[in-house]
């Protein structure tokens, strides 16, 4: 792919200027709900989400080709813009709202609270991003937006009539992801993970990996550098940290040793990752300080300048007066929600101000990182941890503790998380739009529509998975971020004691990793030691890191001999297949939970444990083989 992407895409204009039509709105809203539901499961299980832009773009092109021969690239772009808004909102919700269950405030998800948090946080993310568009999307040559560029390439491939091949890979990937989930989660023919542990001299040694093609797909999409960093973080926590802390009891067997390893990680080791992520959050904030100032100046200029009636569609945003009007609506809703939580006017004012200020700052952080490494790699967890620490500290100084203090802290974190997730997605989609000649104004309207509709389905999906999918906090739905935020909130509210020593060790490691990464950057090394993926690996179950590494290795195998600028093209078929796998496994998991809600429970066929283990090993090998085959790029003379 040529270096000057804007010129490359400009050489192939869209067939029509049609963008928002009835079919676009209907399909976009449907996919927003579907992608949002799928990513609720992905986030609760894997602790991270991936962008829905590419699969949504391919689905839109396929459906339009089947039913509307006169559809345009710009219409497909608007569909994926709306659909990805639902996906990003899911990420913001599942990282925080499950913590309300884990602290004991809720026994089930409150529909209107979840909906209000989702809608308000998502809308604020869009509104905060709009004045930053020129700063981060238009005028910033440093930020390459890998996922935004890849999505634009997919849309252009649709213009060239290549969507049939893309659709085939999405479909096969969806079937693979769905079948593995049915065989494991419904029929019990294979294990959810292959893991083992042993105890030697009171030291626990663990290794394992989840049997999930979805995680291999995540690794393929984020590629080898990030996959290795996640694995390094997991190795530091599980292969080094757990043996160092010890505590193993002889005689409990393999299952007992595995349970003890999880206990040490959950209660101690992952707090090292918390400290590292706090450092990462603040370092990212410092890195984008100039962009923040420029964004504020742009917003002020938009308020004071007269409207340019000659402004082209490709340059027009939602006007500043509309941003301020919708923003005031959000402020009112936030104040109402905070007062509902706290019944205290002073704390309501403090909480609302903290939400708005931190939301705006982390919008800039999210935009910068999405432009640098892609939407799937945005360290939203680190930003939310920082929000929990700041909010919890301020409320503690205000002598606001107990359950009310925990709820207020988590409410602030939930809004900040939704803002960061949604604004990063908006930024990514606006980059795609700029490459294909879309109207920013129309994209922003579709994003608002997608967030609004998706907000109303978050609570039902969470409830379904909690009651019939294993339960929040279980091994199946570990919800690692929510567990961390619950622990931090308890510590600040006086309901528990935070392991500050371990957090401090993590902060020290974070500083060391930042110094290593700076040295690598100055040396011109291709491999970078980004802090956030390492910290993520520390506080995720190690079983997730292993398949993610396998996916990264497959991507590297196919791209290692190619120039960097050609990697998107070489891995394009694999990305489409991976997107299908993620959607297939996630939606099947939601479907299985839905069947359970209607009384159709999973079928356990009563196979012997040894036979299930053998089938699991065979399935693991087959999954990797299918990935290698389906991700194989076309020969160079056929591209």
XYZ file of C-alpha atoms in Angstrom:
639
model
C 0.000 0.000 0.000
C 1.499 3.382 -0.884
C 2.639 5.769 1.817
C 0.330 8.603 0.833
C -2.929 6.869 1.662
C -5.143 9.892 1.213
C -3.948 10.328 -2.360
C -4.335 6.629 -3.045
C -7.939 6.546 -1.896
C -8.712 9.844 -3.572
C -7.797 8.281 -6.890
C -10.846 6.037 -6.580
C -13.859 8.213 -5.834
C -17.182 6.762 -4.749
C -19.800 6.022 -7.347
C -22.303 8.383 -5.740
C -22.587 10.962 -3.002
C -25.461 9.059 -1.348
C -24.579 8.408 2.295
C -27.498 8.279 4.721
C -30.544 6.463 3.385
C -33.314 4.444 5.032
C -31.487 1.182 4.325
C -28.297 2.597 5.847
C -30.042 3.659 9.055
C -31.921 0.357 9.481
C -28.913 -1.888 8.792
C -26.581 0.308 10.831
C -28.819 0.184 13.903
C -29.288 -3.583 13.634
C -25.548 -4.190 13.375
C -24.923 -1.780 16.246
C -27.058 -3.997 18.484
C -25.516 -7.245 17.167
C -21.907 -6.050 17.468
C -22.596 -4.562 20.881
C -24.022 -7.842 22.171
C -21.079 -9.822 20.774
C -18.499 -7.536 22.327
C -20.140 -7.741 25.753
C -19.184 -11.419 25.773
C -15.725 -10.865 24.262
C -14.855 -8.252 26.876
C -16.129 -10.248 29.845
C -14.151 -13.300 28.737
C -10.989 -11.877 27.172
C -10.679 -8.600 29.064
C -10.318 -6.720 25.779
C -12.352 -5.982 22.682
C -11.539 -5.570 19.008
C -12.882 -3.116 16.497
C -16.109 -4.068 14.690
C -15.468 -1.678 11.797
C -14.088 -4.179 9.281
C -16.632 -6.997 9.781
C -19.467 -4.457 9.804
C -18.179 -2.920 6.564
C -18.012 -6.333 4.873
C -21.476 -7.320 6.104
C -22.903 -4.044 4.820
C -21.330 -4.508 1.384
C -22.557 -8.104 1.100
C -26.129 -7.281 2.090
C -26.209 -4.236 -0.148
C -24.906 -6.280 -3.067
C -27.566 -8.940 -2.506
C -30.536 -6.610 -2.153
C -29.530 -3.163 -3.466
C -27.403 -3.149 -6.601
C -27.165 0.659 -6.631
C -25.598 0.989 -3.171
C -22.447 3.032 -2.636
C -19.204 2.803 -0.703
C -20.241 5.816 1.346
C -23.415 4.017 2.417
C -21.412 0.984 3.565
C -19.087 3.318 5.438
C -22.004 4.902 7.301
C -23.297 1.448 8.255
C -19.968 0.413 9.760
C -19.724 3.782 11.525
C -23.043 3.139 13.261
C -22.279 -0.534 13.981
C -18.878 0.111 15.536
C -20.459 2.665 17.886
C -22.399 -0.188 19.504
C -19.231 -2.258 19.825
C -17.285 0.539 21.498
C -20.101 1.257 23.940
C -20.080 -2.400 25.008
C -16.402 -2.081 25.909
C -17.110 0.898 28.147
C -19.942 -0.851 29.968
C -18.462 -4.312 30.571
C -15.265 -2.945 32.092
C -17.180 -1.157 34.865
C -20.850 -2.051 35.433
C -20.139 -5.691 36.460
C -18.167 -4.238 39.391
C -21.519 -3.230 40.913
C -22.307 -6.957 41.150
C -18.874 -7.794 42.544
C -19.057 -5.239 45.393
C -22.497 -6.536 46.355
C -24.407 -3.357 45.518
C -26.504 -5.209 42.948
C -27.583 -8.821 42.773
C -28.741 -8.218 39.210
C -28.095 -5.460 36.688
C -30.340 -2.418 37.048
C -31.731 -1.720 33.587
C -32.129 2.045 33.747
C -28.834 2.718 35.489
C -26.857 0.705 32.917
C -28.792 2.324 30.072
C -28.285 5.853 31.409
C -24.549 5.315 31.950
C -24.165 3.836 28.456
C -26.126 6.571 26.701
C -24.574 9.502 28.568
C -21.005 8.215 28.442
C -21.270 7.247 24.785
C -22.784 10.585 23.762
C -20.117 12.518 25.674
C -17.401 10.500 23.924
C -18.757 11.620 20.556
C -19.208 15.254 21.622
C -15.712 15.509 23.152
C -14.151 14.005 20.013
C -15.719 16.386 17.486
C -13.576 19.468 18.285
C -10.493 17.233 18.274
C -11.078 15.867 14.761
C -8.844 18.341 12.958
C -6.124 17.995 15.601
C -5.926 14.203 15.593
C -7.399 13.058 12.263
C -6.782 15.774 9.685
C -3.626 17.623 10.725
C -1.592 14.910 12.468
C 0.854 13.050 10.210
C 2.375 11.101 13.106
C -0.789 9.067 13.670
C -1.288 6.338 11.052
C -4.626 4.850 12.222
C -3.881 1.251 11.165
C -7.430 -0.029 11.702
C -9.055 3.020 10.122
C -6.854 2.653 7.048
C -7.555 -1.093 6.854
C -11.299 -0.457 6.977
C -11.001 2.084 4.154
C -9.134 -0.530 2.116
C -11.948 -3.040 2.720
C -14.522 -0.504 1.533
C -12.519 0.159 -1.630
C -12.201 -3.582 -2.215
C -16.006 -3.663 -2.226
C -16.015 -1.100 -5.016
C -13.740 -3.415 -6.971
C -16.189 -6.305 -6.510
C -14.076 -8.275 -4.013
C -16.714 -8.563 -1.282
C -17.655 -12.167 -2.213
C -14.220 -13.398 -1.166
C -14.384 -11.257 1.973
C -17.833 -12.576 2.820
C -16.667 -16.177 2.401
C -13.904 -15.689 4.949
C -16.202 -13.943 7.400
C -18.719 -16.774 7.094
C -16.178 -19.606 7.522
C -14.675 -17.780 10.496
C -18.106 -17.364 12.056
C -18.856 -21.072 11.619
C -15.547 -22.060 13.247
C -16.057 -19.760 16.221
C -19.658 -20.880 16.651
C -18.930 -24.613 16.386
C -16.132 -24.526 18.958
C -18.406 -22.688 21.384
C -21.231 -25.199 20.804
C -18.910 -28.208 21.243
C -17.426 -26.764 24.421
C -20.027 -24.541 26.053
C -23.166 -26.486 25.084
C -22.267 -30.132 24.408
C -19.269 -30.460 26.727
C -17.243 -32.358 24.124
C -14.129 -30.236 24.691
C -12.685 -28.291 27.608
C -12.762 -24.510 27.748
C -9.022 -24.539 28.440
C -6.019 -26.846 28.556
C -3.979 -26.110 31.659
C -1.761 -27.767 34.208
C 0.105 -26.842 37.383
C 2.480 -28.456 39.801
C 3.906 -27.729 43.241
C 7.592 -28.074 44.052
C 9.016 -26.908 47.360
C 5.848 -24.882 48.116
C 6.243 -23.089 44.766
C 3.440 -23.276 42.218
C 4.303 -23.615 38.545
C 1.449 -23.103 36.061
C 0.990 -23.175 32.313
C -2.099 -23.281 30.130
C -4.141 -21.838 27.322
C -7.816 -21.274 26.580
C -9.332 -23.353 23.804
C -10.787 -20.366 22.017
C -10.343 -19.514 18.334
C -11.605 -16.039 19.227
C -8.402 -15.372 21.190
C -6.215 -16.570 18.314
C -8.170 -14.158 16.130
C -7.484 -11.323 18.568
C -3.766 -12.132 18.406
C -3.811 -12.160 14.615
C -5.479 -8.749 14.492
C -3.184 -7.066 17.043
C -0.138 -8.811 15.448
C 3.065 -10.136 16.899
C 4.504 -7.130 18.715
C 1.437 -6.579 20.877
C 0.793 -10.342 21.216
C 4.343 -10.865 22.523
C 3.957 -8.001 24.977
C 0.725 -9.475 26.352
C 2.482 -12.830 26.693
C 5.463 -11.197 28.413
C 3.111 -9.584 30.913
C 1.391 -12.906 31.514
C 4.739 -14.680 31.911
C 5.925 -12.062 34.434
C 2.779 -12.601 36.499
C 2.203 -16.347 36.159
C 5.597 -17.887 35.415
C 7.661 -15.598 37.664
C 5.362 -13.798 40.123
C 3.316 -16.778 41.309
C 6.331 -19.071 41.965
C 8.100 -16.233 43.801
C 5.146 -15.671 46.110
C 4.804 -19.403 46.758
C 2.101 -20.688 49.065
C 1.437 -24.043 47.396
C 0.024 -26.868 49.515
C 1.368 -30.310 48.675
C -1.129 -33.053 47.978
C -3.938 -31.143 46.267
C -3.235 -32.602 42.828
C -3.246 -30.772 39.499
C -6.699 -29.231 39.937
C -5.819 -27.975 43.379
C -2.544 -26.491 42.160
C -4.376 -24.721 39.318
C -6.898 -23.268 41.772
C -4.109 -22.096 44.071
C -2.306 -20.442 41.157
C -5.481 -18.536 40.274
C -5.915 -17.538 43.903
C -2.405 -16.061 44.181
C -2.809 -14.224 40.886
C -6.247 -12.855 41.737
C -5.423 -11.761 45.282
C -1.874 -10.485 44.787
C -0.029 -10.648 41.479
C -2.459 -8.763 39.273
C -2.139 -5.672 41.452
C 1.368 -5.341 40.037
C -0.369 -4.873 36.698
C -2.571 -2.191 38.263
C 0.480 -0.153 39.247
C 1.951 -0.500 35.776
C -1.293 0.591 34.137
C -1.577 3.673 36.317
C 1.881 4.747 35.129
C 0.843 3.999 31.558
C -2.314 6.078 31.856
C -0.469 9.141 33.132
C 2.324 8.778 30.574
C -0.226 8.674 27.751
C -1.879 11.798 29.141
C 1.439 13.655 29.126
C 2.112 12.529 25.549
C -1.043 14.216 24.216
C -0.921 17.462 26.215
C -0.313 19.606 23.104
C -3.230 18.013 21.276
C -5.506 18.804 24.214
C -4.634 22.497 24.060
C -5.191 22.582 20.299
C -8.577 20.853 20.666
C -9.757 23.391 23.240
C -8.677 26.221 20.934
C -10.532 24.625 18.018
C -13.730 24.318 20.077
C -13.481 27.982 21.136
C -12.905 29.102 17.555
C -15.925 27.103 16.441
C -18.094 28.866 19.033
C -16.948 32.377 18.181
C -16.496 32.199 14.406
C -19.304 32.748 11.947
C -20.498 29.652 10.156
C -18.861 29.098 6.784
C -21.746 28.358 4.414
C -19.303 27.382 1.665
C -17.682 24.671 3.745
C -17.454 21.333 1.931
C -19.300 18.279 3.233
C -15.974 16.542 3.846
C -14.996 19.306 6.299
C -18.253 19.970 8.157
C -18.802 18.802 11.757
C -21.788 19.008 14.045
C -21.864 22.742 14.963
C -20.547 23.958 18.305
C -23.974 25.149 19.490
C -25.344 21.620 19.041
C -22.355 20.162 20.868
C -22.963 22.506 23.807
C -26.721 21.816 23.849
C -26.277 18.049 23.875
C -23.435 18.471 26.356
C -25.712 20.332 28.775
C -28.239 17.504 28.445
C -25.512 15.053 29.415
C -24.475 17.181 32.390
C -28.068 17.208 33.640
C -28.380 13.436 33.267
C -25.036 12.889 35.001
C -26.006 15.125 37.915
C -29.315 13.288 38.257
C -27.571 9.904 38.230
C -24.939 10.988 40.760
C -27.557 12.357 43.120
C -29.501 9.120 42.769
C -26.386 7.204 43.811
C -25.305 9.499 46.661
C -28.250 11.632 47.901
C -25.646 14.298 48.605
C -25.542 17.604 46.707
C -21.858 18.316 47.389
C -20.719 14.866 46.273
C -23.000 15.099 43.227
C -21.310 18.346 42.149
C -17.821 16.911 42.777
C -18.560 13.652 40.952
C -20.090 15.394 37.936
C -17.132 17.768 37.564
C -14.624 14.916 37.874
C -16.529 12.910 35.231
C -16.486 15.777 32.744
C -12.879 16.844 33.255
C -11.430 13.322 33.178
C -13.677 12.355 30.285
C -12.357 15.228 28.189
C -8.726 14.511 29.024
C -9.007 10.808 28.325
C -10.760 11.486 25.039
C -7.491 13.010 23.863
C -5.490 10.094 25.269
C -7.735 7.544 23.547
C -7.599 9.409 20.236
C -3.818 9.563 20.290
C -3.373 5.869 21.062
C -6.018 4.729 18.540
C -4.150 6.701 15.898
C -0.890 5.104 16.973
C -1.738 1.407 17.452
C -5.403 0.973 16.523
C -8.739 0.906 18.299
C -8.380 -2.705 19.467
C -5.196 -1.810 21.359
C -6.426 1.320 23.125
C -5.549 1.022 26.849
C -8.982 1.976 28.122
C -8.411 -0.144 31.220
C -5.455 1.975 32.255
C -7.423 5.170 31.780
C -10.300 3.799 33.839
C -7.963 2.657 36.595
C -6.591 6.179 36.728
C -10.168 7.482 36.938
C -10.904 5.082 39.816
C -7.797 6.224 41.693
C -8.526 9.938 41.215
C -12.244 9.595 41.997
C -11.667 7.281 44.937
C -8.977 9.570 46.338
C -11.137 12.697 46.081
C -14.145 10.997 47.652
C -11.940 9.618 50.413
C -10.618 13.122 51.153
C -14.245 14.294 51.256
C -14.830 11.598 53.894
C -17.258 9.783 51.651
C -16.755 6.066 52.307
C -18.658 2.805 52.619
C -20.978 1.404 49.968
C -22.046 4.881 48.837
C -18.391 5.826 48.285
C -17.762 2.678 46.236
C -20.829 3.265 44.079
C -19.928 6.916 43.462
C -16.358 5.917 42.510
C -17.532 3.244 40.098
C -20.115 5.592 38.600
C -17.381 8.080 37.720
C -15.199 5.306 36.310
C -18.075 3.953 34.209
C -18.715 7.297 32.512
C -15.002 7.917 31.886
C -14.620 4.406 30.441
C -17.585 4.836 28.069
C -16.253 8.234 26.980
C -12.767 6.860 26.266
C -14.059 3.799 24.375
C -16.555 5.699 22.248
C -14.280 8.634 21.429
C -11.520 6.278 20.278
C -13.959 4.499 17.973
C -15.272 7.820 16.628
C -11.734 8.934 15.874
C -10.993 5.682 14.035
C -14.190 5.881 11.973
C -13.630 9.528 11.082
C -10.204 8.576 9.719
C -11.824 5.917 7.540
C -14.398 8.465 6.426
C -11.739 11.002 5.525
C -10.039 8.439 3.285
C -13.193 7.488 1.379
C -14.615 11.015 1.128
C -17.401 10.769 3.728
C -19.082 13.659 5.515
C -17.890 13.964 9.149
C -21.232 15.554 10.059
C -23.192 12.555 8.766
C -20.806 10.096 10.411
C -21.223 11.860 13.742
C -25.017 11.679 13.407
C -24.828 7.933 12.696
C -22.546 7.444 15.687
C -25.047 9.193 17.938
C -27.814 6.960 16.556
C -25.725 3.800 17.093
C -24.865 4.720 20.680
C -28.472 5.572 21.488
C -29.883 2.249 20.272
C -27.052 0.096 21.672
C -27.403 1.714 25.106
C -30.816 0.072 25.518
C -29.549 -3.503 24.951
C -26.476 -3.503 27.207
C -28.343 -4.394 30.412
C -30.374 -7.297 28.932
C -27.250 -8.911 27.444
C -25.318 -8.487 30.698
C -28.216 -9.998 32.635
C -28.456 -12.920 30.222
C -24.757 -13.762 30.489
C -24.669 -13.246 34.260
C -27.628 -15.497 34.966
C -27.121 -18.141 32.297
C -23.564 -17.819 30.965
C -21.506 -18.724 34.022
C -21.908 -15.598 36.123
C -19.861 -12.408 36.457
C -16.526 -13.209 38.086
C -16.596 -16.898 37.168
C -13.805 -18.571 35.247
C -15.938 -18.426 32.103
C -16.722 -14.706 32.497
C -13.852 -13.501 34.631
C -14.499 -9.792 33.905
C -10.926 -8.987 35.028
C -11.159 -5.202 34.755
C -14.412 -5.061 36.690
C -12.833 -7.219 39.403
C -9.902 -4.831 39.683
C -12.093 -1.741 39.789
C -14.241 -3.342 42.490
C -11.141 -4.058 44.577
C -9.825 -0.516 44.137
C -13.187 1.006 45.040
C -13.375 -1.167 48.160
C -9.917 -0.043 49.210
C -10.707 3.657 48.920
C -14.090 3.250 50.602
C -12.594 1.554 53.628
C -14.208 -1.800 52.823
C -10.923 -3.508 52.052
C -7.187 -2.940 52.127
C -5.342 -2.327 48.895
C -1.938 -4.047 48.476
C -0.096 -0.762 48.013
C 3.285 -2.491 48.096
C 2.392 -4.606 45.049
C 0.870 -1.594 43.281
C 4.097 0.302 43.987
C 6.174 -2.548 42.552
C 4.008 -2.424 39.437
C 4.486 1.332 39.151
C 8.253 0.851 39.372
C 8.102 -1.823 36.683
C 5.988 0.531 34.571
C 8.615 3.274 34.772
C 11.334 0.767 33.846
C 9.331 -0.470 30.845
C 8.757 3.123 29.684
C 12.528 3.720 29.795
C 13.170 0.503 27.846
C 10.593 1.502 25.241
C 12.147 4.968 24.884
C 15.551 3.367 24.331
C 14.077 1.066 21.666
C 12.392 4.037 20.000
C 15.608 6.046 19.851
C 17.549 3.073 18.477
C 15.048 2.740 15.621
C 14.114 -0.808 16.607
C 11.033 -2.305 14.963
C 10.026 -4.035 18.194
C 8.577 -1.720 20.837
C 7.945 -2.331 24.543
C 4.594 -0.536 24.873
C 3.643 -0.528 28.546
C -0.109 -1.073 28.328
C -0.129 -4.508 26.600
C 2.418 -5.789 29.140
C 0.287 -4.512 32.026
C -2.812 -6.050 30.430
C -1.020 -9.396 30.272
C -0.221 -9.161 33.982
C -3.802 -8.902 35.129
C -5.443 -11.238 32.604
C -5.602 -15.001 33.173
C -2.544 -16.538 31.522
C -4.742 -18.864 29.488
C -5.714 -15.894 27.341
C -2.130 -14.862 26.553
C -1.146 -18.210 24.987
C -3.692 -18.313 22.119
C -3.224 -14.571 21.545
C 0.507 -15.251 21.034
C -0.308 -18.066 18.584
C -2.435 -15.665 16.543
C 0.349 -13.094 16.512
C 2.837 -15.723 15.361
C 0.580 -16.751 12.456
C 0.303 -13.115 11.358
C 4.086 -12.730 11.604
C 4.680 -15.914 9.604
C 2.812 -14.475 6.630
C 4.124 -10.909 6.838
C 7.740 -11.290 8.019
C 9.315 -11.069 4.567
C 7.144 -8.218 3.328
C 7.667 -4.447 3.664
C 5.717 -2.869 6.533
C 3.550 -0.854 4.152
C 2.317 -4.110 2.575
C 1.330 -5.853 5.817
C -2.293 -4.685 5.725
C -2.677 -6.095 2.222
C -0.900 -9.372 3.009
C -2.921 -10.016 6.176
C -6.235 -8.758 4.828
C -7.781 -12.207 4.302
C -6.671 -13.314 7.759
C -8.173 -10.212 9.380
C -11.518 -10.884 7.719
C -11.441 -14.530 8.816
C -10.481 -13.482 12.344
C -13.311 -10.962 12.482
C -15.754 -13.713 11.541
C -14.351 -16.009 14.233
C -14.764 -13.343 16.909
C -18.341 -12.559 15.893
C -19.241 -16.247 15.588
C -17.939 -17.331 18.987
C -19.293 -14.283 20.797
C -22.778 -14.386 19.291
C -23.006 -18.151 19.863
C -22.130 -17.630 23.542
C -24.912 -15.047 23.833
C -27.263 -17.450 22.026
C -26.416 -20.317 24.409
C -27.130 -18.042 27.357
C -30.417 -17.088 25.713
C -31.393 -20.756 25.354
C -30.605 -21.282 29.029
C -32.898 -18.394 29.894
C -35.717 -20.318 28.180
C -34.895 -23.494 30.082
C -32.791 -25.199 27.410
C -29.690 -26.070 29.393
C -26.349 -27.226 28.028
C -26.124 -30.910 27.195
C -23.378 -32.770 29.012
C -22.904 -36.098 27.203
C -21.089 -37.773 30.100
C -17.822 -38.504 28.301
C -14.853 -39.563 30.410
C -12.428 -36.763 31.392
C -9.607 -38.476 29.503
C -11.629 -38.629 26.285
C -12.665 -34.978 26.615
C -9.029 -33.996 27.114
C -8.013 -35.966 24.019
C -10.760 -34.342 21.959
C -9.683 -30.951 23.288
C -6.089 -31.487 22.157
C -7.302 -32.586 18.720
C -9.601 -29.553 18.496
C -6.752 -27.211 19.463
C -4.573 -28.582 16.677
C -7.386 -28.362 14.119
C -8.174 -24.764 15.078
C -4.581 -23.701 14.486
C -4.448 -25.580 11.156
C -7.672 -23.927 9.952
C -6.292 -20.534 10.926
C -3.066 -21.114 9.033
C -4.979 -22.182 5.928
C -7.647 -19.478 5.976
C -5.215 -16.647 6.777
C -2.883 -17.536 3.911
C -2.552 -14.493 1.635
C -3.132 -14.600 -2.080
C -0.058 -15.100 -4.277
C 1.457 -11.733 -5.164
C 0.496 -11.961 -8.832
C -3.204 -12.315 -7.871
C -3.424 -9.335 -5.536
